[in-house]
Amino acid sequence: MNKKNLIKGIIKYILIFTVILVFNLIVIWLSTEEVWCFGFSYNISHGLIPYRDFNFIITPLFPFIMSIPFHIFGTNILVFHITWAIIMTITLYFIFDLLGEKGWLIFLSYFFVFPIISPNYNLFIYSILILIIWLEKNNKSDYLIGFLLALAVLTKQSVGLCLLLPSLIYYKTPKKLLKRFTSFIVPIIIFVIYLLVTGAMNDFIDLCFLGLFDFLQKNGSLNICIILTFIVLLIIISMIKKDPKNICNYYALAFLSIIIPIFDLYHFFIGINIFILVVLLNYNIKIPINLKLFVFGIITIISILYIQDRFKNKIIYPNNVNNFEYRLLGYDEIKFTDKYINFINKNKDKKIINLTSNAYYFKIITNQDINKLDLINEGNWGYNGSEKLLKEIKNNKDAIFIIDEQSINIKYNQLNKKVLKYIISNGKKIGTINYHNIKFSVYILNSRR
């Protein structure tokens, strides 16, 4: 590579890094999923053990990786996003090496229709798969591929196990499979030893495997994404029949498992992203336009559409919210946060349990230790999770409970509504914390209404 092309390459990836970072920090709103993912890494950086100290229903590689910079730069969401932007920029380097200029279409897919670029373990396992496909296409080391397959299992066990199938189905040479298995088993053994040493093995089995029964029952639903997934599934099967010697087609099929069981737009767009990449790899599709200018034009328009309504209201950036200073928050959210902190400060002598989907956020901004009661989503308490959670609630009858009563009527809200209804039916409402349209109710259980 000559000096001119090297400079162009550096500018290209600096630009990509900047777009990802800025989009995630100030264009899209802070979501509960983002806070949870940040919170899992926050927990680990503070010495908490996954499964034993806080509930987490997937294997823990993503939060472990994302927590590493926290030990150097502190637990701020800006550090979290910078780390993520680096990971995605590296991912795009391999995508461009595979696809050339058509890689801009994959970059656009992270933002178009439904943005999927936020830090998340689903996109992290996608990044691992991109590297595996690059290694397969370039006939690289089976030991390295086996190691990355182990990392995939340690990122999200359900999808990672599905990604093992292409190797088992496609390769018939025992020597090749043995190489992959040898490097695969080492990280898995290390993880098992970690669970045994930390005393988290039983909790891991309960949350990540037995708890799936509760999760599948409460989080699946029939919608358009199921129909679209089935159509993509048929197309990939057709591609495999036409070209059974292309292992990338098998990976595209296996990766559709990421859409199951929720079948929402977010998981759907991540699931079909590998499908789009494989189609671009398989077929010589000619693009008659300047993709770079087209993609950045579309992303600019999307960003303007996202932020135009926000600037009708007052914007505070950076804000004064601890650990979230450089994350764009709504003015009402900031004011509500101030009210919440005032409530906490006035009740320092009492135990306060927040049963809203924002519990992680409020624990992080007030530097409080996070525990299992801070995440009460369906399927996040292991087998018979509702009964375990109710038992825990009943053991804290002297506590103040903060709930969002409106969340009970939201169909796709993941909170355990059985527990929220128990609080309302068996407790006494003693106040509210509210600012404009944001409202939490405050209950105690040691008095009946």
Coordinates of C-alpha atoms in Angstrom, one line a residue:
M1 CA 0.0 0.0 0.0
N2 CA 1.5 3.4 -1.0
K3 CA 1.5 6.4 1.2
K4 CA -1.5 8.1 -0.4
N5 CA -3.7 5.0 -0.1
L6 CA -2.6 4.6 3.5
I7 CA -3.6 8.1 4.4
K8 CA -6.9 7.6 2.7
G9 CA -7.5 4.4 4.6
I10 CA -6.7 6.1 7.9
I11 CA -9.0 9.0 7.2
K12 CA -11.7 6.5 6.1
Y13 CA -11.6 4.6 9.4
I14 CA -11.3 7.7 11.6
L15 CA -14.5 9.0 9.8
I16 CA -16.3 5.6 10.4
F17 CA -15.2 5.7 14.1
T18 CA -16.4 9.2 14.5
V19 CA -19.8 8.6 12.9
I20 CA -20.5 5.5 15.1
L21 CA -19.4 7.4 18.3
V22 CA -21.4 10.6 17.6
F23 CA -24.5 8.7 16.4
N24 CA -24.6 6.6 19.6
L25 CA -23.9 9.5 21.9
I26 CA -26.0 12.3 20.6
V27 CA -28.3 11.2 17.8
I28 CA -30.3 8.2 19.2
W29 CA -31.9 8.3 22.7
L30 CA -30.5 6.4 25.6
S31 CA -32.4 3.1 25.8
T32 CA -32.9 0.6 28.7
E33 CA -31.0 -2.0 26.7
E34 CA -28.0 0.3 26.4
V35 CA -28.1 1.0 30.1
W36 CA -28.3 -2.7 31.0
C37 CA -25.3 -3.5 28.7
F38 CA -23.4 -0.7 30.2
G39 CA -24.5 -1.8 33.7
F40 CA -23.3 -5.3 33.2
S41 CA -19.8 -4.1 32.4
Y42 CA -20.1 -1.6 35.3
N43 CA -20.9 -4.4 37.7
I44 CA -17.9 -6.5 36.6
S45 CA -15.5 -3.6 36.8
H46 CA -16.7 -3.1 40.4
G47 CA -15.9 -6.7 41.3
L48 CA -19.4 -8.3 41.1
I49 CA -19.7 -11.8 39.8
P50 CA -22.1 -12.5 37.0
Y51 CA -25.0 -14.8 37.9
R52 CA -24.0 -14.9 41.6
D53 CA -24.2 -11.2 42.3
F54 CA -26.4 -9.9 39.5
N55 CA -28.8 -11.6 37.1
F56 CA -27.6 -12.1 33.5
I57 CA -29.0 -14.7 31.1
I58 CA -26.2 -15.0 28.6
T59 CA -22.6 -16.0 28.7
P60 CA -20.5 -13.0 29.9
L61 CA -17.7 -12.3 27.4
F62 CA -19.1 -9.0 26.1
P63 CA -19.4 -7.2 29.5
F64 CA -16.0 -8.6 30.5
I65 CA -14.3 -7.1 27.3
M66 CA -16.2 -3.8 27.7
S67 CA -15.2 -3.5 31.4
I68 CA -11.5 -3.6 30.7
P69 CA -11.1 0.1 29.8
F70 CA -13.1 1.0 33.0
H71 CA -10.2 0.0 35.1
I72 CA -8.0 2.5 33.3
F73 CA -10.3 5.4 32.4
G74 CA -13.2 5.0 34.9
T75 CA -16.8 3.8 34.6
N76 CA -18.3 6.4 32.3
I77 CA -20.6 5.7 29.4
L78 CA -18.3 7.8 27.2
V79 CA -15.5 5.2 27.7
F80 CA -18.1 2.5 27.0
H81 CA -19.0 4.1 23.6
I82 CA -15.4 4.8 22.6
T83 CA -14.5 1.2 23.2
W84 CA -17.5 0.1 21.2
A85 CA -16.7 2.4 18.3
I86 CA -13.2 0.9 18.1
I87 CA -14.7 -2.6 18.0
M88 CA -17.1 -1.8 15.3
T89 CA -14.5 0.1 13.3
I90 CA -12.3 -3.0 13.4
T91 CA -15.3 -5.1 12.3
L92 CA -15.8 -2.8 9.3
Y93 CA -12.2 -3.2 8.4
F94 CA -12.7 -6.9 7.8
I95 CA -16.1 -6.2 6.1
F96 CA -14.4 -3.9 3.6
D97 CA -11.6 -6.4 3.0
L98 CA -14.3 -9.0 2.1
L99 CA -16.6 -6.8 0.0
G100 CA -14.5 -3.8 -1.2
E101 CA -16.6 -0.7 -1.7
K102 CA -19.8 -2.7 -1.3
G103 CA -18.9 -2.7 2.4
W104 CA -20.5 0.7 2.6
L105 CA -23.9 -1.0 2.1
I106 CA -23.3 -3.0 5.3
F107 CA -22.3 0.2 7.1
L108 CA -25.5 1.8 6.0
S109 CA -27.5 -1.2 7.2
Y110 CA -26.5 -0.3 10.8
F111 CA -28.4 2.9 10.6
F112 CA -31.1 2.5 8.0
V113 CA -34.8 1.7 8.8
F114 CA -34.0 0.5 12.3
P115 CA -30.6 1.5 13.9
I116 CA -28.7 -1.5 15.4
I117 CA -25.3 0.2 16.0
S118 CA -25.7 0.6 19.8
P119 CA -23.3 -1.4 22.1
N120 CA -24.9 -4.8 22.6
Y121 CA -23.8 -8.4 23.0
N122 CA -25.8 -9.4 19.9
L123 CA -23.8 -7.1 17.7
F124 CA -20.6 -8.3 19.4
I125 CA -21.2 -11.9 18.4
Y126 CA -22.0 -10.6 14.9
S127 CA -18.5 -9.0 14.9
I128 CA -17.0 -12.3 16.0
L129 CA -18.8 -14.0 13.1
I130 CA -17.5 -11.4 10.6
L131 CA -14.0 -12.3 11.6
I132 CA -14.7 -16.1 11.3
I133 CA -16.1 -15.6 7.8
W134 CA -13.0 -13.6 6.9
L135 CA -10.8 -16.4 8.1
E136 CA -12.8 -19.0 6.3
K137 CA -12.7 -17.0 3.0
N138 CA -8.9 -16.6 3.3
N139 CA -8.3 -20.2 4.4
K140 CA -6.7 -19.1 7.7
S141 CA -5.9 -21.1 10.8
D142 CA -8.4 -23.7 12.1
Y143 CA -7.0 -23.1 15.5
L144 CA -8.0 -19.5 15.4
I145 CA -11.4 -20.2 14.0
G146 CA -12.0 -22.8 16.8
F147 CA -10.9 -20.2 19.4
L148 CA -13.3 -17.6 17.9
L149 CA -16.2 -20.1 17.9
A150 CA -15.5 -20.5 21.6
L151 CA -15.7 -16.7 22.1
A152 CA -19.0 -16.8 20.2
V153 CA -20.4 -19.4 22.7
L154 CA -19.0 -17.3 25.6
T155 CA -20.8 -14.2 24.2
K156 CA -24.3 -15.7 23.7
Q157 CA -24.6 -19.4 24.3
S158 CA -27.7 -20.1 22.1
V159 CA -26.3 -18.4 19.0
G160 CA -22.7 -19.6 19.6
L161 CA -23.7 -23.2 19.8
C162 CA -25.6 -22.8 16.5
L163 CA -22.4 -21.4 14.9
L164 CA -20.7 -24.6 15.7
L165 CA -22.9 -26.5 13.3
P166 CA -21.4 -25.3 10.0
S167 CA -18.0 -26.8 10.9
L168 CA -19.6 -30.1 12.0
I169 CA -21.8 -30.3 8.8
Y170 CA -19.4 -28.9 6.3
Y171 CA -16.0 -30.3 7.2
K172 CA -15.7 -34.1 7.1
T173 CA -11.9 -34.2 7.8
P174 CA -11.3 -35.3 11.4
K175 CA -7.9 -33.6 11.5
K176 CA -9.5 -30.2 10.6
L177 CA -12.3 -30.6 13.2
L178 CA -9.8 -31.7 15.8
K179 CA -7.8 -28.5 15.4
R180 CA -10.9 -26.4 15.8
F181 CA -12.1 -28.5 18.8
T182 CA -8.6 -28.2 20.5
S183 CA -8.6 -24.4 20.5
F184 CA -12.4 -24.3 21.2
I185 CA -12.3 -26.3 24.3
V186 CA -9.6 -24.3 26.1
P187 CA -11.6 -21.0 26.6
I188 CA -14.7 -23.1 27.6
I189 CA -12.7 -25.0 30.3
I190 CA -11.3 -21.6 31.6
F191 CA -14.9 -20.3 31.9
V192 CA -16.1 -23.5 33.7
I193 CA -13.2 -23.1 36.2
Y194 CA -14.1 -19.5 36.7
L195 CA -17.7 -20.4 37.5
L196 CA -16.6 -23.1 39.9
V197 CA -14.0 -20.9 41.7
T198 CA -16.5 -18.0 42.1
G199 CA -19.3 -20.3 43.2
A200 CA -21.5 -19.1 40.3
M201 CA -22.0 -22.4 38.5
N202 CA -25.5 -23.2 39.9
D203 CA -26.7 -19.7 39.3
F204 CA -25.3 -19.8 35.7
I205 CA -27.2 -23.1 35.0
D206 CA -30.4 -21.7 36.5
L207 CA -30.3 -18.3 34.7
C208 CA -28.8 -19.3 31.3
F209 CA -30.4 -22.6 30.8
L210 CA -33.3 -23.5 33.1
G211 CA -34.5 -19.9 33.0
L212 CA -35.0 -20.2 29.3
F213 CA -38.3 -22.0 29.9
D214 CA -39.7 -18.9 31.6
F215 CA -38.1 -16.6 29.0
L216 CA -39.5 -18.5 26.0
Q217 CA -43.0 -18.5 27.5
K218 CA -43.1 -14.8 28.3
N219 CA -41.1 -13.1 25.5
G220 CA -42.2 -14.8 22.2
S221 CA -45.0 -13.3 20.1
L222 CA -46.4 -13.7 16.6
N223 CA -45.5 -10.8 14.3
I224 CA -44.3 -9.8 10.9
C225 CA -40.7 -10.5 11.8
I226 CA -41.5 -14.2 12.1
I227 CA -42.9 -14.2 8.5
L228 CA -39.9 -12.2 7.2
T229 CA -37.4 -14.6 9.0
F230 CA -39.1 -17.6 7.4
I231 CA -38.7 -16.0 4.0
V232 CA -35.0 -15.3 4.5
L233 CA -34.6 -18.9 5.9
L234 CA -36.0 -20.3 2.6
I235 CA -33.8 -18.1 0.5
I236 CA -30.7 -19.2 2.5
I237 CA -31.7 -22.9 2.1
S238 CA -32.0 -22.3 -1.6
M239 CA -28.5 -20.8 -1.7
I240 CA -27.1 -23.8 0.2
K241 CA -28.7 -26.2 -2.3
K242 CA -27.2 -24.2 -5.2
D243 CA -23.8 -23.9 -3.7
P244 CA -23.3 -26.5 -0.9
K245 CA -19.5 -26.0 -0.9
N246 CA -19.8 -22.4 0.4
I247 CA -19.6 -22.5 4.2
C248 CA -20.6 -18.8 4.5
N249 CA -24.1 -19.8 3.5
Y250 CA -24.3 -22.2 6.5
Y251 CA -23.1 -19.4 8.8
A252 CA -25.9 -17.1 7.5
L253 CA -28.4 -19.9 8.3
A254 CA -27.0 -20.5 11.8
F255 CA -26.9 -16.8 12.6
L256 CA -30.7 -16.5 12.1
S257 CA -31.0 -18.1 15.5
I258 CA -30.2 -14.7 17.0
I259 CA -33.8 -13.6 16.1
I260 CA -35.3 -16.4 18.2
P261 CA -37.4 -16.2 20.4
I262 CA -38.2 -12.5 20.5
F263 CA -38.6 -11.9 16.8
D264 CA -38.5 -8.1 17.1
L265 CA -37.0 -5.6 14.6
Y266 CA -33.7 -5.2 16.4
H267 CA -32.9 -8.9 16.4
F268 CA -34.3 -9.3 12.9
F269 CA -32.0 -6.6 11.4
I270 CA -28.9 -8.1 13.1
G271 CA -29.9 -11.6 11.9
I272 CA -30.3 -10.7 8.3
N273 CA -27.2 -8.6 8.2
I274 CA -25.0 -11.6 7.8
F275 CA -27.4 -12.8 5.1
I276 CA -26.9 -9.5 3.2
L277 CA -23.2 -9.8 3.5
V278 CA -23.2 -13.4 2.2
V279 CA -25.4 -12.3 -0.8
L280 CA -22.9 -9.6 -1.6
L281 CA -20.1 -12.1 -1.3
N282 CA -21.8 -14.7 -3.5
Y283 CA -23.1 -12.5 -6.3
N284 CA -21.4 -9.9 -8.4
I285 CA -23.9 -7.1 -7.8
K286 CA -22.8 -3.9 -9.6
I287 CA -23.6 -0.6 -7.8
P288 CA -23.9 2.3 -10.4
I289 CA -23.5 5.1 -7.8
N290 CA -20.8 6.5 -5.5
L291 CA -21.6 4.4 -2.5
K292 CA -19.5 6.4 0.0
L293 CA -21.3 9.7 -0.8
F294 CA -24.7 7.9 -0.9
V295 CA -24.2 6.2 2.5
F296 CA -23.0 9.4 4.3
G297 CA -25.8 11.3 2.7
I298 CA -28.4 8.9 3.9
I299 CA -26.9 8.7 7.4
T300 CA -26.9 12.5 7.6
I301 CA -30.5 12.6 6.6
I302 CA -31.4 9.9 9.2
S303 CA -29.5 11.8 11.9
I304 CA -31.3 15.1 11.1
L305 CA -34.7 13.3 11.2
Y306 CA -33.8 11.8 14.6
I307 CA -32.7 15.0 16.3
Q308 CA -35.0 17.7 14.7
D309 CA -37.7 17.3 17.4
R310 CA -35.3 17.4 20.2
F311 CA -34.1 20.9 19.5
K312 CA -37.6 22.2 19.9
N313 CA -37.0 21.7 23.6
K314 CA -34.1 22.8 25.8
I315 CA -30.9 20.8 25.4
I316 CA -28.3 20.4 28.1
Y317 CA -25.1 18.9 26.8
P318 CA -22.9 17.8 28.4
N319 CA -25.2 17.2 31.4
N320 CA -24.5 16.8 35.1
V321 CA -25.7 13.2 35.4
N322 CA -23.0 11.1 37.0
N323 CA -21.4 8.6 34.6
F324 CA -23.7 9.8 31.8
E325 CA -22.3 13.3 31.3
Y326 CA -21.6 12.9 27.6
R327 CA -24.7 10.9 26.7
L328 CA -27.5 13.0 25.2
L329 CA -30.5 12.9 27.6
G330 CA -33.8 14.7 27.3
Y331 CA -34.3 17.8 29.4
D332 CA -37.3 16.1 31.2
E333 CA -35.1 13.1 31.9
I334 CA -32.4 15.2 33.5
K335 CA -34.9 17.1 35.7
F336 CA -36.6 13.9 36.7
T337 CA -33.2 12.4 37.6
D338 CA -32.6 15.4 39.9
K339 CA -36.0 14.8 41.6
Y340 CA -35.2 11.1 42.0
I341 CA -31.8 11.9 43.6
N342 CA -33.5 14.3 46.0
F343 CA -35.9 11.5 47.0
I344 CA -33.0 9.1 47.6
N345 CA -31.2 11.7 49.7
K346 CA -34.3 12.4 51.8
N347 CA -34.7 8.7 52.5
K348 CA -31.1 7.6 53.2
D349 CA -32.1 5.8 56.4
K350 CA -34.6 3.5 54.5
K351 CA -34.1 0.6 52.1
I352 CA -35.3 1.6 48.6
I353 CA -36.0 -1.0 45.9
N354 CA -36.6 0.3 42.4
L355 CA -38.7 -2.2 40.4
T356 CA -38.7 -0.1 37.2
S357 CA -36.8 -0.8 34.0
N358 CA -34.6 2.2 34.9
A359 CA -33.3 0.7 38.1
Y360 CA -29.8 0.2 36.7
Y361 CA -29.6 3.8 35.5
F362 CA -30.5 5.2 39.0
K363 CA -28.1 2.8 40.8
I364 CA -25.2 3.8 38.5
I365 CA -25.8 7.6 38.8
T366 CA -25.9 7.3 42.6
N367 CA -22.9 5.0 42.8
Q368 CA -24.9 2.3 44.6
D369 CA -24.3 -1.4 44.4
I370 CA -26.4 -3.3 41.9
N371 CA -28.1 -6.5 42.8
K372 CA -30.6 -9.0 41.3
L373 CA -33.7 -6.9 42.3
D374 CA -32.5 -4.2 39.9
L375 CA -33.5 -6.4 36.9
I376 CA -36.9 -8.0 37.2
N377 CA -37.5 -8.9 33.5
E378 CA -39.4 -12.0 32.6
G379 CA -37.0 -14.9 32.3
N380 CA -34.2 -13.1 34.2
W381 CA -34.7 -14.9 37.5
G382 CA -34.1 -18.5 36.4
Y383 CA -36.6 -21.4 36.6
N384 CA -39.9 -20.4 38.2
G385 CA -38.5 -16.9 38.3
S386 CA -41.8 -15.2 39.3
E387 CA -42.1 -17.3 42.5
K388 CA -38.4 -16.6 43.4
L389 CA -38.9 -12.8 42.8
L390 CA -42.1 -12.7 44.9
K391 CA -40.4 -14.5 47.7
E392 CA -37.6 -11.9 47.7
I393 CA -40.1 -9.1 47.6
K394 CA -42.0 -10.5 50.6
N395 CA -38.7 -10.7 52.5
N396 CA -38.3 -6.9 52.1
K397 CA -41.6 -5.8 53.6
D398 CA -40.0 -2.8 55.4
A399 CA -38.6 -1.4 52.1
I400 CA -39.9 1.4 50.0
F401 CA -40.8 0.1 46.5
I402 CA -40.6 2.4 43.5
I403 CA -42.6 1.2 40.5
D404 CA -43.9 2.5 37.1
E405 CA -47.6 1.7 37.1
Q406 CA -47.9 2.7 33.5
S407 CA -45.5 -0.2 32.5
I408 CA -48.2 -2.7 33.5
N409 CA -50.3 -1.7 30.5
I410 CA -47.5 -1.8 28.0
K411 CA -47.8 -5.1 26.0
Y412 CA -44.1 -5.6 25.1
N413 CA -42.6 -4.4 28.3
Q414 CA -40.3 -7.1 29.7
L415 CA -40.9 -6.3 33.4
N416 CA -42.5 -9.0 35.5
K417 CA -46.0 -7.7 35.8
K418 CA -47.1 -10.3 38.3
V419 CA -44.7 -8.7 40.8
L420 CA -45.8 -5.2 40.0
K421 CA -49.5 -6.1 40.5
Y422 CA -48.6 -7.7 43.8
I423 CA -47.0 -4.5 45.0
I424 CA -50.1 -2.5 44.0
S425 CA -52.6 -5.0 45.5
N426 CA -50.8 -5.6 48.8
G427 CA -49.1 -2.3 49.4
K428 CA -50.0 1.3 50.3
K429 CA -49.1 4.1 47.9
I430 CA -47.4 6.9 49.9
G431 CA -46.3 9.2 47.1
T432 CA -45.0 9.8 43.6
I433 CA -41.8 11.0 42.0
N434 CA -42.7 12.9 38.8
Y435 CA -41.7 15.6 36.3
H436 CA -44.0 16.3 33.4
N437 CA -44.9 13.0 31.8
I438 CA -42.4 10.9 33.7
K439 CA -44.0 9.4 36.9
F440 CA -42.9 6.8 39.4
S441 CA -45.2 5.6 42.2
V442 CA -43.9 4.9 45.8
Y443 CA -45.3 2.0 47.8
I444 CA -44.7 0.3 51.1
L445 CA -45.9 -3.2 51.9
N446 CA -46.2 -3.1 55.7
S447 CA -49.6 -1.4 55.5
R448 CA -52.7 -2.3 53.5
R449 CA -54.7 0.3 51.6

